[in-house]
PDB file of C-alpha atoms in Angstrom:
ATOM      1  CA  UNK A   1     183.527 161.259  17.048  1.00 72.00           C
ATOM      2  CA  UNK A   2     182.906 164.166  19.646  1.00 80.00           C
ATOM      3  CA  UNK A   3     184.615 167.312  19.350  1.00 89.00           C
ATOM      4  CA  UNK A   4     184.326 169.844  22.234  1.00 95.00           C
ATOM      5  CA  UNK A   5     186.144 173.042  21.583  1.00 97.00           C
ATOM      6  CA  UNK A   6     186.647 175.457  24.565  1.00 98.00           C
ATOM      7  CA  UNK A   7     186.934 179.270  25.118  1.00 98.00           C
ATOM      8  CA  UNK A   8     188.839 181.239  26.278  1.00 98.00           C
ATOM      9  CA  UNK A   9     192.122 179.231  27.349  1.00 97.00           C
ATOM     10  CA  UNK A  10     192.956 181.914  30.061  1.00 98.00           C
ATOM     11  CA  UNK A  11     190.761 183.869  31.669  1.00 98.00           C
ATOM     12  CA  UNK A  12     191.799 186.828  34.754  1.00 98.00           C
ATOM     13  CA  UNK A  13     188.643 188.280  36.238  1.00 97.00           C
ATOM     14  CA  UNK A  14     188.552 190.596  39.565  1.00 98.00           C
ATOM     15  CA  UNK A  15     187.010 189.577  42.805  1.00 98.00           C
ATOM     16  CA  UNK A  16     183.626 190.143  42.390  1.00 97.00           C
ATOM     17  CA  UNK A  17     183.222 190.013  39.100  1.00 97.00           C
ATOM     18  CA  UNK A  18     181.572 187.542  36.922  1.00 98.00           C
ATOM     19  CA  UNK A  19     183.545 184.701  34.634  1.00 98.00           C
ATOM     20  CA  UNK A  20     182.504 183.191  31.856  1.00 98.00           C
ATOM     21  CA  UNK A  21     183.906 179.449  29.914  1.00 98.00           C
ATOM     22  CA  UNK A  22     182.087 178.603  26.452  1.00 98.00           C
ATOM     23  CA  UNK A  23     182.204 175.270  25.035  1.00 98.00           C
ATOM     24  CA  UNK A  24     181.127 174.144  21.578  1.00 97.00           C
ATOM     25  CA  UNK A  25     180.171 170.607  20.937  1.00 95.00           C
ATOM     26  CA  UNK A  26     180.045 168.592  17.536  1.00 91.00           C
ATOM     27  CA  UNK A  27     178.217 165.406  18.188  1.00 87.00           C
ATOM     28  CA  UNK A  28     174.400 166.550  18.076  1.00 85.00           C
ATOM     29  CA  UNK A  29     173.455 163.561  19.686  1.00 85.00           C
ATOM     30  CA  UNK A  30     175.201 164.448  22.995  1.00 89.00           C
ATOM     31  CA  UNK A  31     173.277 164.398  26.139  1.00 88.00           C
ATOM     32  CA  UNK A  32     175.372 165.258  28.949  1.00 91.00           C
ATOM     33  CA  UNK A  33     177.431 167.869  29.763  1.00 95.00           C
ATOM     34  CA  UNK A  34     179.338 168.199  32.804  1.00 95.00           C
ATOM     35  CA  UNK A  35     181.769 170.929  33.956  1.00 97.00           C
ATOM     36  CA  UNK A  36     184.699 170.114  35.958  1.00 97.00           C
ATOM     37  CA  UNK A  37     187.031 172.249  38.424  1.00 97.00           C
ATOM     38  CA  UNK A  38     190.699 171.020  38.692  1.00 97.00           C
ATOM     39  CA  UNK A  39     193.096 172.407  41.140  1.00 95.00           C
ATOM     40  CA  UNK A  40     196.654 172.034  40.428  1.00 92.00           C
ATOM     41  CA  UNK A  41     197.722 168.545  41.200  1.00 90.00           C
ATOM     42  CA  UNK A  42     194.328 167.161  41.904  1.00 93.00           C
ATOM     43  CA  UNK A  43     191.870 165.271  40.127  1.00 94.00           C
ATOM     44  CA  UNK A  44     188.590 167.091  38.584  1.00 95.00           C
ATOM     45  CA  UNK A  45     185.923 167.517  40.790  1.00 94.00           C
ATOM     46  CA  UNK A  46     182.483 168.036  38.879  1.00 93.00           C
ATOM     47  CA  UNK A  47     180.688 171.555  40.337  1.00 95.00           C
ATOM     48  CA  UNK A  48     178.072 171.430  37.673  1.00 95.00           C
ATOM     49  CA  UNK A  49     176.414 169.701  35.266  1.00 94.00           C
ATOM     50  CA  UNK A  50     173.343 169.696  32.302  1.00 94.00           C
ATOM     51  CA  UNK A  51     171.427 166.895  30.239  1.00 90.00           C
ATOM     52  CA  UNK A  52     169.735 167.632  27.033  1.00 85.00           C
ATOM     53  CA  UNK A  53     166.460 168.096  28.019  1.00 85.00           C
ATOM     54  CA  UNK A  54     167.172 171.349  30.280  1.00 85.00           C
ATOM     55  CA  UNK A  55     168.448 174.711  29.229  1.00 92.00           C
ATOM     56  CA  UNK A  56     169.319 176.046  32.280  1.00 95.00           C
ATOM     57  CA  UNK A  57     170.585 175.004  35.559  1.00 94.00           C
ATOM     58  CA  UNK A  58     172.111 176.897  38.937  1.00 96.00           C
ATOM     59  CA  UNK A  59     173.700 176.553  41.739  1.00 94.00           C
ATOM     60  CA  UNK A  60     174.458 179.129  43.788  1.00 96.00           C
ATOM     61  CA  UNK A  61     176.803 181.622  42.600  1.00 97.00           C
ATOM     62  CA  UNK A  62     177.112 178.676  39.459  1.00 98.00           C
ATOM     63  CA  UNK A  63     174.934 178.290  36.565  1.00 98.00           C
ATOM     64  CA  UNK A  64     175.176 176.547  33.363  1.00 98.00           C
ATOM     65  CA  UNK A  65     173.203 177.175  29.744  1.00 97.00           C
ATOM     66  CA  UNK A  66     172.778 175.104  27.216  1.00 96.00           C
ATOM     67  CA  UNK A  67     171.872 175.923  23.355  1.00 95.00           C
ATOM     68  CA  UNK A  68     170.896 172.621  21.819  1.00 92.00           C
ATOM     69  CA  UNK A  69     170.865 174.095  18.203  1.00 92.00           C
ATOM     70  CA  UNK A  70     173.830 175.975  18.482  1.00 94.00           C
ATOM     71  CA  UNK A  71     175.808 172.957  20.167  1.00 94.00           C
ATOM     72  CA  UNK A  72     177.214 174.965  23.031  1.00 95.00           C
ATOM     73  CA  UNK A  73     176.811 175.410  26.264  1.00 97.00           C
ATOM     74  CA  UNK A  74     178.288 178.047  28.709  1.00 98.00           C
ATOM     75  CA  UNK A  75     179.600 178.219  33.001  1.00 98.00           C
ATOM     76  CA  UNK A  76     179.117 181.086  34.456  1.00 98.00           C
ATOM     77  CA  UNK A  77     180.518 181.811  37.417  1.00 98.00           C
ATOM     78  CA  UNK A  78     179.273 185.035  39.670  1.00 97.00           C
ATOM     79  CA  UNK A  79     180.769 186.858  42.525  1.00 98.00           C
ATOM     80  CA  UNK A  80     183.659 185.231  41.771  1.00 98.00           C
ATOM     81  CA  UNK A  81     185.965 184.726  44.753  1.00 97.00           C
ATOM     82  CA  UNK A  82     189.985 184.026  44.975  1.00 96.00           C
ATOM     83  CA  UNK A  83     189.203 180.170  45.684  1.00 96.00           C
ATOM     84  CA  UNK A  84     187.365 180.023  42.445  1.00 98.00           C
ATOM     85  CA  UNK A  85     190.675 180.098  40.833  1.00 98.00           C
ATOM     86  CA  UNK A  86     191.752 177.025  39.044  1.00 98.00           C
ATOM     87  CA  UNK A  87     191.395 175.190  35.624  1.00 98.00           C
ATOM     88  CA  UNK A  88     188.081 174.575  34.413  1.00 98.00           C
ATOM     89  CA  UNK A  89     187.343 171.781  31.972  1.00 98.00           C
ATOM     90  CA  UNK A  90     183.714 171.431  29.890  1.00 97.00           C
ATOM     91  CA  UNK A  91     182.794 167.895  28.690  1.00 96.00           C
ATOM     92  CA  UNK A  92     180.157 165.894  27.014  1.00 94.00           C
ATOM     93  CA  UNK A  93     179.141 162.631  26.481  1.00 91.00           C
ATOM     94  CA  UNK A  94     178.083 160.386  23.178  1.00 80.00           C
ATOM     95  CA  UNK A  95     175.817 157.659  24.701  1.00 71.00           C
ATOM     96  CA  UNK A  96     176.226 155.630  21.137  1.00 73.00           C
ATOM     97  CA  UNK A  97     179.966 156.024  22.250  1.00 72.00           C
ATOM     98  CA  UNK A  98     180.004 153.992  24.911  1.00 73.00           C
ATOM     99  CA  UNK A  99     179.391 157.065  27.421  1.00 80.00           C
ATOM    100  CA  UNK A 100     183.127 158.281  26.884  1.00 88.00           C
ATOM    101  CA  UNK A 101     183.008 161.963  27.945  1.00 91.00           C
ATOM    102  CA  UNK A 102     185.101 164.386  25.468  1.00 92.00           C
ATOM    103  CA  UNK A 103     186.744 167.114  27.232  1.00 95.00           C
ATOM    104  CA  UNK A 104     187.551 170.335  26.052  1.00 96.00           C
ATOM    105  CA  UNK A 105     191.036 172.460  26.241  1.00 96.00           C
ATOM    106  CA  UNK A 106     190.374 173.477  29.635  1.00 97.00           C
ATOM    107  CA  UNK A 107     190.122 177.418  30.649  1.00 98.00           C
ATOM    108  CA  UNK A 108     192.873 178.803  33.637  1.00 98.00           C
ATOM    109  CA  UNK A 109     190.394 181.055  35.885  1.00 98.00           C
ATOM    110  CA  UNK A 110     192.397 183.346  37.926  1.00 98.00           C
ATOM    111  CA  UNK A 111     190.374 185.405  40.322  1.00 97.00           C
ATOM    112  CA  UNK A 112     192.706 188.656  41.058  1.00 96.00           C
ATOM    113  CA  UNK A 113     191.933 190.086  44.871  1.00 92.00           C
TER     114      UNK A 113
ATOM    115  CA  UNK B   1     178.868 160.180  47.408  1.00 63.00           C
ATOM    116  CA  UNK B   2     180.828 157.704  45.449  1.00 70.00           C
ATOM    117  CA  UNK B   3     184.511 157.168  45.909  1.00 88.00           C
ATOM    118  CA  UNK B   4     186.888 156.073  43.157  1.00 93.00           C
ATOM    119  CA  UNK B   5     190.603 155.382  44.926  1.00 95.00           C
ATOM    120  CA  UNK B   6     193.998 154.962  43.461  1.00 97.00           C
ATOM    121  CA  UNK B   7     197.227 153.563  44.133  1.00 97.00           C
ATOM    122  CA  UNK B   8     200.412 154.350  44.438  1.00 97.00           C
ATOM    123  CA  UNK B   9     199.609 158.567  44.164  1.00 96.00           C
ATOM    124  CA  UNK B  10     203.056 158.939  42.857  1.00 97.00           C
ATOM    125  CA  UNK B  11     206.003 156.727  41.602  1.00 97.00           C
ATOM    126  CA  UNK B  12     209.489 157.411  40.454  1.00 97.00           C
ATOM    127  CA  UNK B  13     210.563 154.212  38.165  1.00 96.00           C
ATOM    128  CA  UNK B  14     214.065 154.012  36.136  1.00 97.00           C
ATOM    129  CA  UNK B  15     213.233 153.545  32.384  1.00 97.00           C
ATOM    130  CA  UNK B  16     212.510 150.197  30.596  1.00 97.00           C
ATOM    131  CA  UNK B  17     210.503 149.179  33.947  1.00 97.00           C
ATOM    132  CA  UNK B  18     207.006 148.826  34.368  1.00 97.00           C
ATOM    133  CA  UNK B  19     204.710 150.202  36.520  1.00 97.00           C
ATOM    134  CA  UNK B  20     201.530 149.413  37.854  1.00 98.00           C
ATOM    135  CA  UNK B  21     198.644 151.774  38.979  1.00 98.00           C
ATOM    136  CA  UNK B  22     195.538 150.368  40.699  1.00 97.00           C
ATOM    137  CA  UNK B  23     192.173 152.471  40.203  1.00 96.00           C
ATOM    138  CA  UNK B  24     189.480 151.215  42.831  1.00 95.00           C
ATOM    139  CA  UNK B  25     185.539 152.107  43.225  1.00 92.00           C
ATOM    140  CA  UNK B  26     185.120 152.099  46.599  1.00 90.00           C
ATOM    141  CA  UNK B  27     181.629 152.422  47.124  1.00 84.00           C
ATOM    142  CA  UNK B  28     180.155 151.192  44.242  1.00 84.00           C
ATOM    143  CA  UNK B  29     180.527 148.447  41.407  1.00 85.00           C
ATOM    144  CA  UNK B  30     181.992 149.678  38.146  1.00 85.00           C
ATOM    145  CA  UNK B  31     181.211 147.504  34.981  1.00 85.00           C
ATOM    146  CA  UNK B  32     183.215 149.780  33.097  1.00 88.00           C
ATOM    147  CA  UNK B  33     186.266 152.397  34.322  1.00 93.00           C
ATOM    148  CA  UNK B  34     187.992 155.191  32.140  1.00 95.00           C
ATOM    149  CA  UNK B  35     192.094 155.625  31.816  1.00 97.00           C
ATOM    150  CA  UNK B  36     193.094 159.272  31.041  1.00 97.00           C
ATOM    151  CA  UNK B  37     196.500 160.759  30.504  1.00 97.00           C
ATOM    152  CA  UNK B  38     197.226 164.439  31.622  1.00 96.00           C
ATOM    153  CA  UNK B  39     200.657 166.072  30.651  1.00 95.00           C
ATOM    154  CA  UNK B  40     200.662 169.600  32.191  1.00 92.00           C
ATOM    155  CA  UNK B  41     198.843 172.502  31.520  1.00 91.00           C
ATOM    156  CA  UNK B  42     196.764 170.195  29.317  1.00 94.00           C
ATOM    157  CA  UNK B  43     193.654 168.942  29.132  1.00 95.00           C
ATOM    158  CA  UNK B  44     192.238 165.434  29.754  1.00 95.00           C
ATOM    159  CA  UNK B  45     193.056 162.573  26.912  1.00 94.00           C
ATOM    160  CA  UNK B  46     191.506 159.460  27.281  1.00 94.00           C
ATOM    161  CA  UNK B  47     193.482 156.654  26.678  1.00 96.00           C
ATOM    162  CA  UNK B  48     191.344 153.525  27.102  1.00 95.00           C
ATOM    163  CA  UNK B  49     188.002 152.487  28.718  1.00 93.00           C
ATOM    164  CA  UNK B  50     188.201 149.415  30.770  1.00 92.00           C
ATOM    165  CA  UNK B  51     185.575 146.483  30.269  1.00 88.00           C
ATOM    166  CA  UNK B  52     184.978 143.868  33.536  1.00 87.00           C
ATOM    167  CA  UNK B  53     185.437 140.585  32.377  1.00 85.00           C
ATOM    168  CA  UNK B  54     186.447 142.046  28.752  1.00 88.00           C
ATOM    169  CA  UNK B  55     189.538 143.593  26.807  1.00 90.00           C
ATOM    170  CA  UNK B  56     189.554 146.820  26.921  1.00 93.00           C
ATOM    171  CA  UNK B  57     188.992 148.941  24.173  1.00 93.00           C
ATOM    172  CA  UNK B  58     191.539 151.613  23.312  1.00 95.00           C
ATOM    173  CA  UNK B  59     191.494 155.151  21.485  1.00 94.00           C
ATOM    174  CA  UNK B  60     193.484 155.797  18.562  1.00 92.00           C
ATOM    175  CA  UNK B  61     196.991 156.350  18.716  1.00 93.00           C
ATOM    176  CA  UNK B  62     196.924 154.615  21.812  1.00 95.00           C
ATOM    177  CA  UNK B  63     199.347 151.295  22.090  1.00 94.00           C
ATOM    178  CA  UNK B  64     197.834 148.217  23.570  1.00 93.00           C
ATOM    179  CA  UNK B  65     200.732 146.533  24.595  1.00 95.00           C
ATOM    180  CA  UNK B  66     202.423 149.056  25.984  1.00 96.00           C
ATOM    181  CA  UNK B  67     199.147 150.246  28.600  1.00 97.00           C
ATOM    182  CA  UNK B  68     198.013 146.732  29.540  1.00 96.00           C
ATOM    183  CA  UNK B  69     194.626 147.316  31.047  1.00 95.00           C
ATOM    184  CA  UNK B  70     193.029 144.351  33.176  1.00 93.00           C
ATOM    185  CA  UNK B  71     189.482 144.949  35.204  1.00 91.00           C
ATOM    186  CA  UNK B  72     189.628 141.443  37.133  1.00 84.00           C
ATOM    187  CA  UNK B  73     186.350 142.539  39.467  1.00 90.00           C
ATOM    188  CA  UNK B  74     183.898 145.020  39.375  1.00 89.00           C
ATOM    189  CA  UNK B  75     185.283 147.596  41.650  1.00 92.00           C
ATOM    190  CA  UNK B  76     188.930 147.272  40.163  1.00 94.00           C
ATOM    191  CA  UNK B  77     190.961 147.985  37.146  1.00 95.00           C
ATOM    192  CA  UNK B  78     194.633 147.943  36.943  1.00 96.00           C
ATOM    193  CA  UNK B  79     196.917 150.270  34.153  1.00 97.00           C
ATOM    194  CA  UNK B  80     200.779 148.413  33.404  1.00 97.00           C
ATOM    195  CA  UNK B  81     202.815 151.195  31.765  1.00 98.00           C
ATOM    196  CA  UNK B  82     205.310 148.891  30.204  1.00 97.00           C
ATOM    197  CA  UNK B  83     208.919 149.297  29.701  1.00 96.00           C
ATOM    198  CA  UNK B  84     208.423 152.865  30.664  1.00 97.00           C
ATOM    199  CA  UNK B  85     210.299 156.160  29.182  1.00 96.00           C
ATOM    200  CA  UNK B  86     210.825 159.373  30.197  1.00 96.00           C
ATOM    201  CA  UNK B  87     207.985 160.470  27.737  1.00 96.00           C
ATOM    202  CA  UNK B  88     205.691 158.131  28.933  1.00 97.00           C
ATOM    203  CA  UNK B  89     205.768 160.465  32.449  1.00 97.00           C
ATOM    204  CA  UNK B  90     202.352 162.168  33.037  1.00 97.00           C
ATOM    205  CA  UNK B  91     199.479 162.302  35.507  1.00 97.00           C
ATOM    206  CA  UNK B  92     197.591 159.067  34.946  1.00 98.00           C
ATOM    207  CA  UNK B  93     193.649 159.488  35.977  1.00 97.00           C
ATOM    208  CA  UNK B  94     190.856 156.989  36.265  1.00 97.00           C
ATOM    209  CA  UNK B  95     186.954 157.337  36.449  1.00 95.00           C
ATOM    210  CA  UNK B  96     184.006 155.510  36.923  1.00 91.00           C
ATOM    211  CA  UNK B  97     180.116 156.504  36.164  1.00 83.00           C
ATOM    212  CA  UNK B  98     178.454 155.490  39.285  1.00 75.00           C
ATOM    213  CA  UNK B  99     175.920 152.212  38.606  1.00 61.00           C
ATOM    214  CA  UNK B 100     178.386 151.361  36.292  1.00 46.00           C
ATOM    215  CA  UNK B 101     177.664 153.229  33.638  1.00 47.00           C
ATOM    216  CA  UNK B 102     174.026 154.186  33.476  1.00 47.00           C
ATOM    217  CA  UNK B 103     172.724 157.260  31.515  1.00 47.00           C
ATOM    218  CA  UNK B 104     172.122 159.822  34.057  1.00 51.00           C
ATOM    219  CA  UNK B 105     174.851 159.572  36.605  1.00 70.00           C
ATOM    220  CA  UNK B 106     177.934 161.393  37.607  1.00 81.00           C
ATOM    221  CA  UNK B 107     181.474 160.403  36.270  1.00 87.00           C
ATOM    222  CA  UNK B 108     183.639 160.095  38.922  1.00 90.00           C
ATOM    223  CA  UNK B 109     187.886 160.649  39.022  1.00 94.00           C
ATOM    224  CA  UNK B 110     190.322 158.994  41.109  1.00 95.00           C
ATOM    225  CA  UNK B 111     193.154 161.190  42.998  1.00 96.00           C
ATOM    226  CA  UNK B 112     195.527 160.407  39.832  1.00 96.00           C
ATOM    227  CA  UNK B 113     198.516 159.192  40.036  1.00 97.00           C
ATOM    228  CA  UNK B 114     202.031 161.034  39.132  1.00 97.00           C
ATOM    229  CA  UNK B 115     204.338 158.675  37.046  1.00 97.00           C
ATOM    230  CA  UNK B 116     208.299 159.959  36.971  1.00 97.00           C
ATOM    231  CA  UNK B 117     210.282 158.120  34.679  1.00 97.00           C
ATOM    232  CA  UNK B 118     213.960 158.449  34.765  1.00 96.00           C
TER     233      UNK B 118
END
């Protein structure tokens, strides 16, 4: 099955700065990868997402990459801002699996003012 | 955009009861709804997808007879935690693709629900 390994675990960036989550996938086959924003308590709320056939996708101070042949793809988060804090979870999704979505580990942001 | 409910948001139960949590598309039909467990400061497991009008099918490790899943309509699916323990306590979560489950659409959570057993 899927395997979706996630990176780094924490993660403590200043305000302003730029963050960074990078997920590895094992399932070539994949074709969907959503990233999801989960504040303590609450249930994830997706702020981003990528299908196979694109590389690259943004959204304002959001963007996503994805490396088909390397099997990872990548959030990265600009001008980040103290409400950006929270935990961050990658996933993707095995059509042939019944469209199950595999999360990874999950990364704590923490945006210092 | 789409709406996926759930009820209750928290319970408190003694243990060896069970408990029932209700997971509701609100705004769409779901042929097919996710269960996930979260304990804290961990990430999402997924413990069973639910099939309308089907068993559902459950991921390894994961005990059928304890998590009785039923999804009686298409905008409904219910999670029994049987004769629950204290380790079965954990932040229960559904989901639902919108169009119930077509390729490129957006997976949905409900608000979770916070099981305490005592």
């Amino acid at each position: 099955g899927e395997n979706v390994e996630q990176h780094p675990s924490t993660l403590s960036v200043q305000e302003g700065d730029s963050a960074v989550i990078k997920c590895t996938y094992s399932d070539s086959a994949s074709n969907y990868f959503p990233w999801y924003k989960q504040e303590l308590g609450k249930r994830p709320q997706l702020i981003i997402d990528i299908r196979s056939n694109v590389g690259e996708k943004k959204d304002q101070r959001i963007a996503v990459t994805l490396n088909k042949t390397a099997k990872h793809f990548s959030l990265h988060i600009t001008e980040t801002q103290p409400e950006d804090s929270a935990v961050y979870f990658c996933a993707a999704k095995y059509k042939a699996a019944g469209n199950k979505l595999t999360f990874g580990g999950g990364t704590r942001v923490l945006v210092k003012p | 955009g789409a709406v996926v409910s759930q009820h209750p948001s928290w319970v408190i139960c003694k243990s060896g009861t069970s408990v029932k949590i209700e997971c509701r598309s609100l705004d769409f039909q779901a042929t097919t709804m996710f269960w996930y467990r979260q304990f804290p400061k961990q990430s999402l497991m997924l413990m069973a997808t639910s099939n309308e009008g089907s068993k559902a099918t459950y991921e390894q490790g994961v005990e059928k007879d304890k998590f009785l899943i039923n999804h009686a309509s298409l905008t409904l699916s219910t999670l029994t935690v049987t004769s629950a323990h204290p380790e079965d306590s954990s932040f229960y979560i559904c989901s639902a693709w919108t169009s119930g489950g077509a390729a490129y659409n957006e997976q949905f959570f409900g608000p979770g629900t916070r099981l305490t057993v005592l």
